[in-house]
CSV table of C-alpha atoms in Angstrom, one decimal:
chain,number,residue,atom,x,y,z
A,1,MET,CA,111.1,119.8,89.5
A,2,ASP,CA,109.5,122.7,87.6
A,3,GLU,CA,109.1,120.4,84.6
A,4,LEU,CA,107.1,117.9,86.6
A,5,GLN,CA,105.0,120.6,88.2
A,6,TYR,CA,103.9,121.7,84.7
A,7,PHE,CA,102.2,118.3,84.1
A,8,ARG,CA,100.6,118.2,87.5
A,9,GLU,CA,99.2,121.7,86.9
A,10,ILE,CA,97.6,120.6,83.6
A,11,VAL,CA,95.9,117.6,85.3
A,12,THR,CA,94.9,119.0,88.6
A,13,THR,CA,93.9,122.7,87.8
A,14,ASP,CA,91.6,124.5,85.5
A,15,ARG,CA,94.5,125.9,83.4
A,16,ARG,CA,93.5,124.1,80.2
A,17,GLU,CA,89.8,125.0,80.7
A,18,ARG,CA,90.8,128.7,81.0
A,19,GLU,CA,93.0,128.5,77.9
A,20,LEU,CA,90.2,127.0,75.8
A,21,ALA,CA,87.6,129.3,77.1
A,22,GLY,CA,89.0,131.9,74.7
A,23,TYR,CA,89.5,129.6,71.8
A,24,HIS,CA,87.2,130.2,68.9
A,25,GLY,CA,87.6,126.9,67.2
A,26,ARG,CA,85.9,123.5,67.9
A,27,VAL,CA,86.7,121.3,70.9
A,28,VAL,CA,86.0,117.6,70.7
A,29,GLY,CA,85.6,115.5,73.8
A,30,CYS,CA,86.9,111.9,73.4
A,31,TYR,CA,86.5,108.7,75.4
A,32,CYS,CA,89.0,106.0,75.1
A,33,ASN,CA,92.1,105.8,72.9
A,34,PHE,CA,90.2,104.5,69.9
A,35,VAL,CA,89.4,108.1,68.8
A,36,PRO,CA,91.8,109.2,66.1
A,37,GLU,CA,93.3,112.5,67.3
A,38,GLU,CA,95.2,112.9,64.1
A,39,LEU,CA,91.9,113.3,62.2
A,40,LEU,CA,90.6,115.9,64.6
A,41,LEU,CA,93.8,117.9,64.5
A,42,ALA,CA,93.9,117.8,60.7
A,43,CYS,CA,90.5,119.4,60.5
A,44,GLY,CA,91.4,122.1,63.0
A,45,ALA,CA,89.6,120.7,66.1
A,46,VAL,CA,91.2,120.4,69.6
A,47,PRO,CA,90.8,116.8,71.0
A,48,VAL,CA,90.5,116.5,74.7
A,49,ARG,CA,90.0,113.1,76.5
A,50,LEU,CA,87.3,113.5,79.1
A,51,CYS,CA,87.6,110.2,81.0
A,52,SER,CA,87.5,110.9,84.7
A,53,GLY,CA,88.0,109.2,88.1
A,54,ASP,CA,85.8,111.7,89.9
A,55,ALA,CA,83.9,110.0,92.7
A,56,ALA,CA,81.6,113.1,93.2
A,57,ALA,CA,80.6,113.0,89.5
A,58,GLU,CA,80.0,109.3,89.8
A,59,ARG,CA,77.5,109.8,92.6
A,60,ALA,CA,75.8,112.7,90.8
A,61,ALA,CA,75.3,110.4,87.7
A,62,GLU,CA,73.1,108.0,89.8
A,63,ALA,CA,70.3,110.5,89.2
A,64,ILE,CA,70.3,109.4,85.5
A,65,LEU,CA,72.1,106.0,85.5
A,66,PRO,CA,71.8,102.8,87.5
A,67,ARG,CA,73.7,102.7,90.8
A,68,ASP,CA,75.3,99.3,89.9
A,69,LEU,CA,77.3,100.5,86.9
A,70,CYS,CA,80.9,100.9,86.1
A,71,ALA,CA,82.5,103.9,87.9
A,72,VAL,CA,84.1,105.2,84.7
A,73,ALA,CA,80.8,105.4,82.8
A,74,LYS,CA,79.0,107.0,85.7
A,75,SER,CA,81.8,109.6,86.3
A,76,ALA,CA,81.8,110.5,82.6
A,77,ALA,CA,78.0,111.0,82.6
A,78,GLY,CA,78.1,113.0,85.9
A,79,ARG,CA,80.7,115.4,84.6
A,80,VAL,CA,78.8,116.0,81.3
A,81,GLN,CA,75.5,116.3,83.2
A,82,ARG,CA,77.1,119.0,85.5
A,83,GLY,CA,78.9,120.7,82.6
A,84,ASP,CA,82.2,120.4,84.5
A,85,GLY,CA,85.3,121.9,83.0
A,86,LEU,CA,86.1,120.9,79.5
A,87,CYS,CA,82.9,118.8,79.3
A,88,GLY,CA,81.0,122.1,79.2
A,89,ARG,CA,83.4,123.5,76.5
A,90,ALA,CA,83.2,120.4,74.2
A,91,ASP,CA,81.2,121.0,71.0
A,92,LEU,CA,81.0,117.2,70.2
A,93,LEU,CA,81.6,114.0,72.1
A,94,ILE,CA,83.0,111.0,70.4
A,95,LEU,CA,82.2,107.7,72.2
A,96,PRO,CA,83.7,104.3,71.2
A,97,THR,CA,81.9,101.2,72.4
A,98,PRO,CA,84.4,98.9,74.2
A,99,CYS,CA,81.7,97.7,76.7
A,100,ASP,CA,78.0,97.5,77.2
A,101,ALA,CA,78.1,100.5,79.6
A,102,LYS,CA,79.7,102.7,76.9
A,103,LYS,CA,77.2,101.4,74.3
A,104,LYS,CA,74.3,102.7,76.3
A,105,LEU,CA,76.1,105.8,77.4
A,106,GLY,CA,75.7,107.5,74.0
A,107,PRO,CA,71.9,108.2,74.4
A,108,VAL,CA,72.5,109.4,78.0
A,109,LEU,CA,75.2,111.9,77.0
A,110,GLY,CA,73.2,112.9,74.0
A,111,GLN,CA,70.7,114.6,76.3
A,112,PHE,CA,73.4,117.2,77.0
A,113,LYS,CA,75.8,117.3,74.0
A,114,PRO,CA,76.0,116.1,70.4
A,115,VAL,CA,77.4,112.5,70.4
A,116,HIS,CA,79.0,110.5,67.7
A,117,VAL,CA,79.4,106.8,68.4
A,118,LEU,CA,82.3,104.7,67.1
A,119,ASP,CA,81.3,101.0,67.0
A,120,LEU,CA,84.1,98.6,67.8
A,121,PRO,CA,84.2,95.1,66.3
A,122,PRO,CA,84.3,92.1,68.8
A,123,ARG,CA,87.6,91.0,67.3
A,124,LYS,CA,90.4,92.9,65.8
A,125,GLU,CA,92.5,90.2,64.0
A,126,SER,CA,90.2,89.4,61.0
A,127,PRO,CA,90.2,91.3,57.7
A,128,SER,CA,86.4,91.8,58.0
A,129,ALA,CA,86.8,93.4,61.5
A,130,GLN,CA,89.6,95.7,60.3
A,131,ALA,CA,87.5,96.7,57.2
A,132,PHE,CA,84.5,97.5,59.5
A,133,TRP,CA,86.7,99.6,61.7
A,134,LYS,CA,88.2,101.5,58.8
A,135,THR,CA,84.7,102.3,57.6
A,136,GLN,CA,83.9,103.7,61.1
A,137,ILE,CA,86.8,106.1,60.8
A,138,ARG,CA,86.0,107.1,57.2
A,139,ASP,CA,82.4,107.8,58.3
A,140,LEU,CA,83.8,110.1,61.0
A,141,VAL,CA,85.5,112.3,58.5
A,142,PRO,CA,82.4,114.2,57.2
A,143,VAL,CA,81.2,114.6,60.8
A,144,ILE,CA,84.3,116.4,61.8
A,145,GLU,CA,84.4,118.4,58.5
A,146,ARG,CA,80.9,119.7,59.2
A,147,LEU,CA,81.7,120.6,62.8
A,148,THR,CA,84.9,122.6,61.9
A,149,GLY,CA,84.0,123.8,58.4
A,150,THR,CA,87.4,122.6,57.3
A,151,PRO,CA,87.8,119.8,54.7
A,152,LEU,CA,90.3,117.0,55.4
A,153,THR,CA,93.4,117.2,53.2
A,154,ARG,CA,96.3,114.8,52.7
A,155,ALA,CA,98.8,117.5,53.7
A,156,ALA,CA,97.0,118.4,56.9
A,157,LEU,CA,96.6,114.8,58.0
A,158,ARG,CA,100.2,114.1,57.3
A,159,GLN,CA,101.2,117.1,59.4
A,160,ALA,CA,99.0,115.9,62.3
A,161,MET,CA,100.4,112.4,62.1
A,162,ASP,CA,104.0,113.8,62.2
A,163,LEU,CA,103.0,115.8,65.3
A,164,ILE,CA,101.5,112.8,67.1
A,165,ASN,CA,104.5,110.6,66.1
A,166,ARG,CA,106.9,113.1,67.6
A,167,ARG,CA,104.9,112.9,70.8
A,168,HIS,CA,105.2,109.2,70.9
A,169,ARG,CA,108.9,109.2,70.2
A,170,VAL,CA,109.7,111.4,73.2
A,171,PHE,CA,107.4,109.3,75.3
A,172,ARG,CA,109.5,106.2,74.5
A,173,ARG,CA,112.5,108.1,75.6
A,174,PHE,CA,110.7,108.8,78.8
A,175,LEU,CA,109.9,105.1,79.3
A,176,ALA,CA,113.6,104.3,79.1
A,177,LEU,CA,114.1,106.6,82.2
A,178,ARG,CA,111.4,104.7,84.0
A,179,ALA,CA,113.2,101.4,83.2
A,180,ALA,CA,116.4,102.6,84.8
A,181,ASP,CA,117.6,101.0,88.1
A,182,PRO,CA,116.9,102.8,90.3
A,183,PRO,CA,114.0,104.5,88.4
A,184,ARG,CA,114.4,108.2,87.6
A,185,ILE,CA,110.8,109.1,88.4
A,186,THR,CA,107.9,107.8,90.5
A,187,GLY,CA,105.0,106.0,89.0
A,188,GLN,CA,102.5,108.6,90.0
A,189,ASP,CA,104.6,111.4,88.5
A,190,ALA,CA,104.8,109.4,85.3
A,191,LEU,CA,101.0,109.0,85.4
A,192,PHE,CA,100.6,112.8,85.7
A,193,VAL,CA,102.9,113.2,82.7
A,194,THR,CA,100.8,110.8,80.6
A,195,GLN,CA,97.4,112.1,81.7
A,196,ALA,CA,98.4,115.7,81.0
A,197,SER,CA,98.3,114.6,77.4
A,198,PHE,CA,94.5,114.1,77.7
A,199,THR,CA,93.9,117.8,77.4
A,200,ASP,CA,97.1,119.6,76.7
A,201,ASP,CA,98.2,121.1,73.4
A,202,VAL,CA,100.1,118.3,71.7
A,203,GLY,CA,103.1,120.3,70.6
A,204,ARG,CA,103.5,122.0,74.0
A,205,TRP,CA,103.2,118.7,75.9
A,206,THR,CA,105.9,117.2,73.7
A,207,THR,CA,108.2,120.1,74.2
A,208,GLN,CA,107.7,119.9,77.9
A,209,LEU,CA,108.4,116.2,78.0
A,210,GLU,CA,111.6,116.7,76.0
A,211,ALA,CA,112.7,119.2,78.6
A,212,LEU,CA,111.9,116.8,81.4
A,213,CYS,CA,113.8,114.0,79.8
A,214,GLU,CA,116.8,116.2,79.4
A,215,ARG,CA,116.6,117.3,83.0
A,216,LEU,CA,116.4,113.6,84.2
A,217,GLU,CA,119.1,112.4,81.9
A,218,GLN,CA,121.5,115.2,83.1
A,219,SER,CA,120.7,114.8,86.8
A,220,PRO,CA,122.7,112.3,88.9
A,221,PRO,CA,120.6,109.2,89.5
A,222,PRO,CA,119.1,108.7,93.0
A,223,ALA,CA,121.0,106.5,95.4
A,224,PRO,CA,118.5,104.8,97.7
A,225,ALA,CA,119.8,102.9,100.7
A,226,VAL,CA,117.7,99.9,99.7
A,227,ARG,CA,116.8,98.9,96.2
A,228,PRO,CA,113.1,99.7,95.9
A,229,VAL,CA,110.6,97.0,95.0
A,230,ARG,CA,109.8,97.4,91.3
A,231,LEU,CA,106.1,97.1,90.4
A,232,LEU,CA,104.1,96.9,87.2
A,233,LEU,CA,100.5,98.1,87.4
A,234,THR,CA,97.9,96.8,84.9
A,235,GLY,CA,94.1,96.3,84.7
A,236,ALA,CA,91.4,98.9,84.7
A,237,PRO,CA,92.5,102.5,84.1
A,238,LEU,CA,93.6,104.8,86.9
A,239,ILE,CA,92.4,108.3,86.1
A,240,TRP,CA,92.8,111.5,88.1
A,241,PRO,CA,91.7,112.1,90.8
A,242,ASN,CA,91.5,108.3,91.5
A,243,HIS,CA,95.2,107.7,91.9
A,244,LYS,CA,94.8,106.0,95.3
A,245,LEU,CA,96.2,102.6,94.2
A,246,ILE,CA,99.4,104.0,92.8
A,247,GLU,CA,99.8,106.3,95.8
A,248,LEU,CA,99.5,103.4,98.2
A,249,ALA,CA,101.8,101.2,96.1
A,250,GLU,CA,104.6,103.8,96.3
A,251,ALA,CA,104.0,104.8,99.9
A,252,ASP,CA,106.2,102.1,101.4
A,253,GLY,CA,109.3,102.6,99.3
A,254,ALA,CA,108.2,100.6,96.3
A,255,ARG,CA,108.2,102.1,92.8
A,256,VAL,CA,105.8,101.6,89.9
A,257,VAL,CA,108.4,101.5,87.1
A,258,ILE,CA,105.8,100.8,84.3
A,259,ASP,CA,102.1,100.5,83.8
A,260,GLU,CA,100.0,98.9,81.2
A,261,PHE,CA,96.9,101.2,81.5
A,262,CYS,CA,94.9,102.7,78.6
A,263,SER,CA,95.1,105.8,80.8
A,264,GLY,CA,98.9,105.4,81.0
A,265,THR,CA,101.5,103.8,78.8
A,266,GLN,CA,99.1,102.6,76.1
A,267,ARG,CA,97.9,106.2,75.6
A,268,VAL,CA,100.9,107.6,73.9
A,269,TYR,CA,103.1,104.6,73.0
A,270,GLN,CA,102.2,103.5,69.5
A,271,PRO,CA,103.2,105.7,66.5
A,272,VAL,CA,101.3,105.7,63.1
A,273,GLU,CA,103.1,103.5,60.6
A,274,LEU,CA,103.0,104.7,57.0
A,275,ARG,CA,103.0,102.5,53.9
A,276,GLU,CA,101.5,104.9,51.4
A,277,THR,CA,100.8,108.6,51.3
A,278,SER,CA,97.5,108.9,49.6
A,279,LEU,CA,94.7,110.3,51.7
A,280,PRO,CA,92.8,107.0,51.9
A,281,ALA,CA,96.0,105.2,52.9
A,282,LEU,CA,96.7,107.8,55.6
A,283,LEU,CA,93.2,107.3,57.0
A,284,ASP,CA,93.7,103.5,57.0
A,285,ALA,CA,97.0,103.9,58.8
A,286,VAL,CA,95.4,106.1,61.5
A,287,ALA,CA,92.6,103.6,61.9
A,288,GLU,CA,95.0,100.7,62.3
A,289,LYS,CA,97.0,102.6,64.9
A,290,CYS,CA,93.9,103.1,67.0
A,291,LEU,CA,92.8,99.5,66.7
A,292,LEU,CA,95.6,96.9,66.3
A,293,PRO,CA,98.1,97.8,69.0
A,294,THR,CA,95.4,98.1,71.7
A,295,THR,CA,95.3,95.6,74.6
A,296,CYS,CA,91.8,96.5,75.7
A,297,PRO,CA,89.9,93.5,77.1
A,298,CYS,CA,86.9,94.4,75.1
A,299,PHE,CA,88.1,92.0,72.3
A,300,VAL,CA,87.4,88.3,72.4
A,301,ASP,CA,91.1,87.3,72.4
A,302,GLY,CA,93.2,88.6,75.2
A,303,THR,CA,96.5,87.1,74.1
A,304,ASP,CA,97.9,90.5,73.1
A,305,ARG,CA,97.5,91.8,76.6
A,306,LEU,CA,99.0,88.8,78.3
A,307,ASN,CA,102.0,89.1,76.0
A,308,ARG,CA,102.4,92.8,76.5
A,309,VAL,CA,102.4,92.6,80.3
A,310,GLN,CA,105.1,89.9,80.1
A,311,GLU,CA,107.2,92.0,77.7
A,312,LEU,CA,107.0,95.1,80.0
A,313,ALA,CA,107.8,92.9,83.1
A,314,THR,CA,111.0,91.8,81.4
A,315,THR,CA,112.1,95.1,79.9
A,316,HIS,CA,111.5,97.0,83.2
A,317,ARG,CA,112.8,94.1,85.5
A,318,VAL,CA,109.8,94.1,87.8
A,319,ASP,CA,109.5,92.1,91.0
A,320,GLY,CA,105.7,91.9,91.0
A,321,VAL,CA,102.5,92.9,89.3
A,322,VAL,CA,99.5,94.7,90.8
A,323,TYR,CA,96.2,94.1,88.8
A,324,HIS,CA,93.6,96.8,89.2
A,325,CYS,CA,89.9,95.8,88.9
A,326,LEU,CA,87.1,98.3,89.1
A,327,ARG,CA,84.0,96.9,90.7
A,328,LEU,CA,81.2,96.1,88.2
A,329,CYS,CA,83.7,96.1,85.3
A,330,ALA,CA,83.4,92.6,84.0
A,331,LEU,CA,86.0,92.9,81.3
A,332,PHE,CA,89.0,93.3,83.5
A,333,GLU,CA,87.7,91.0,86.2
A,334,MET,CA,87.3,88.1,83.7
A,335,GLU,CA,90.9,88.5,82.5
A,336,ALA,CA,92.4,88.6,86.0
A,337,GLN,CA,92.6,84.8,86.5
A,338,ALA,CA,94.3,84.2,83.1
A,339,MET,CA,96.8,87.0,83.8
A,340,GLN,CA,97.6,85.5,87.2
A,341,GLN,CA,98.1,82.0,85.8
A,342,THR,CA,100.4,83.3,83.0
A,343,LEU,CA,102.5,85.3,85.4
A,344,ARG,CA,102.7,82.4,87.9
A,345,ALA,CA,104.1,80.2,85.2
A,346,ARG,CA,106.9,82.8,84.9
A,347,GLY,CA,107.4,82.9,88.6
A,348,LEU,CA,106.2,86.5,88.8
A,349,PRO,CA,103.8,87.3,91.8
A,350,MET,CA,100.6,89.2,91.2
A,351,LEU,CA,98.2,90.9,93.5
A,352,SER,CA,94.7,91.4,92.3
A,353,VAL,CA,92.6,94.2,93.9
A,354,SER,CA,89.0,95.2,93.3
A,355,THR,CA,88.1,98.8,94.2
A,356,ASP,CA,86.2,101.9,93.0
A,357,PHE,CA,86.6,105.6,93.1
A,358,SER,CA,85.6,106.1,96.8
A,359,ALA,CA,88.0,106.5,99.7
A,360,GLU,CA,86.1,104.1,101.9
A,361,ASP,CA,88.3,101.1,101.3
A,362,ARG,CA,91.6,102.9,101.4
A,363,GLY,CA,92.7,101.3,104.7
A,364,GLN,CA,91.9,97.8,103.5
A,365,LEU,CA,93.6,98.4,100.2
A,366,GLN,CA,96.7,99.8,102.0
A,367,THR,CA,97.0,96.7,104.1
A,368,ARG,CA,96.9,94.4,101.1
A,369,VAL,CA,99.3,96.4,99.1
A,370,GLU,CA,101.8,96.8,102.0
A,371,ALA,CA,101.7,93.1,102.6
A,372,PHE,CA,102.4,92.3,98.9
A,373,VAL,CA,105.3,94.8,98.9
A,374,GLU,CA,106.8,93.3,102.0
A,375,MET,CA,106.4,89.8,100.6
A,376,LEU,CA,108.3,90.9,97.5
A,377,ARG,CA,111.0,92.6,99.5
A,378,GLY,CA,111.5,89.5,101.6
């Protein structure tokens, strides 16, 4: 479909880099979903999420980082070091601290670009943790105002919030199409849709997804000869070009009908909820939206994530769960056992795989995934 090709082009080509090369405003590079895009947009900056699954960048970063470090952190550093794409265009990098690698990444990236660090609390439930996080967001305001030369106003922030909420509304419409039986789109295509939002213009991405939803809703549903095995993917993020796990999962007729990645469904799912309309209240609402709904394993209590996976497994009627661990990422590894025990109690099979960005283990990974899919099919 032409509508799907648009999202693939945004993710896999330099189209967005070429567009922003002629942009005279400020571009802000973001890492993780904790960065409040609404605030950046309200001050006239363009937010772009720079997380990467680039194996070559990961290897390049070993000149300035330890070899035995998370692939996501190394890939991020390698791309900034080389000035790749939008990393070279960014005027400021905003770096939350969900793990030890990200905490120490700030000074490394600071050798190449201005960096602002957003400190995360170890818990998100307590009033003191939420107050701390709201202070972090308020302290970000003058940084962005100085960068763009544009003061934050209530009207501009409200307009940006409305724009982001519209994006989230159409994405939930898109999720309903993924939940259909049979699913109306592959899991990898859905990941391209979501990851195009990393860098694309928010309004244009939303309009394109509305067009895709209309096309899928009006097209006759597929009629496979055999019902495909329905999978849920969760765990450490899959980020282009490291899509190998989802490619292998769908190579044998299975379908990833939902994911629970911060690089996927989590990215554009939760709208901002308004209670008051003063500027401080709007800032608090944006801060809460970035913190409270997240299921990131960086927090002490992982109950939210366990509950969220079970909820998605039910709404999307999945047959099994594939749990993705990145080597040397302790956060997801340490939650894998609790996830397996929780799903086993519900009678839902789970396959846990540990991999990295390289292609060296592709054959071994393919064997394990195929065996899991065959077991579910049987």
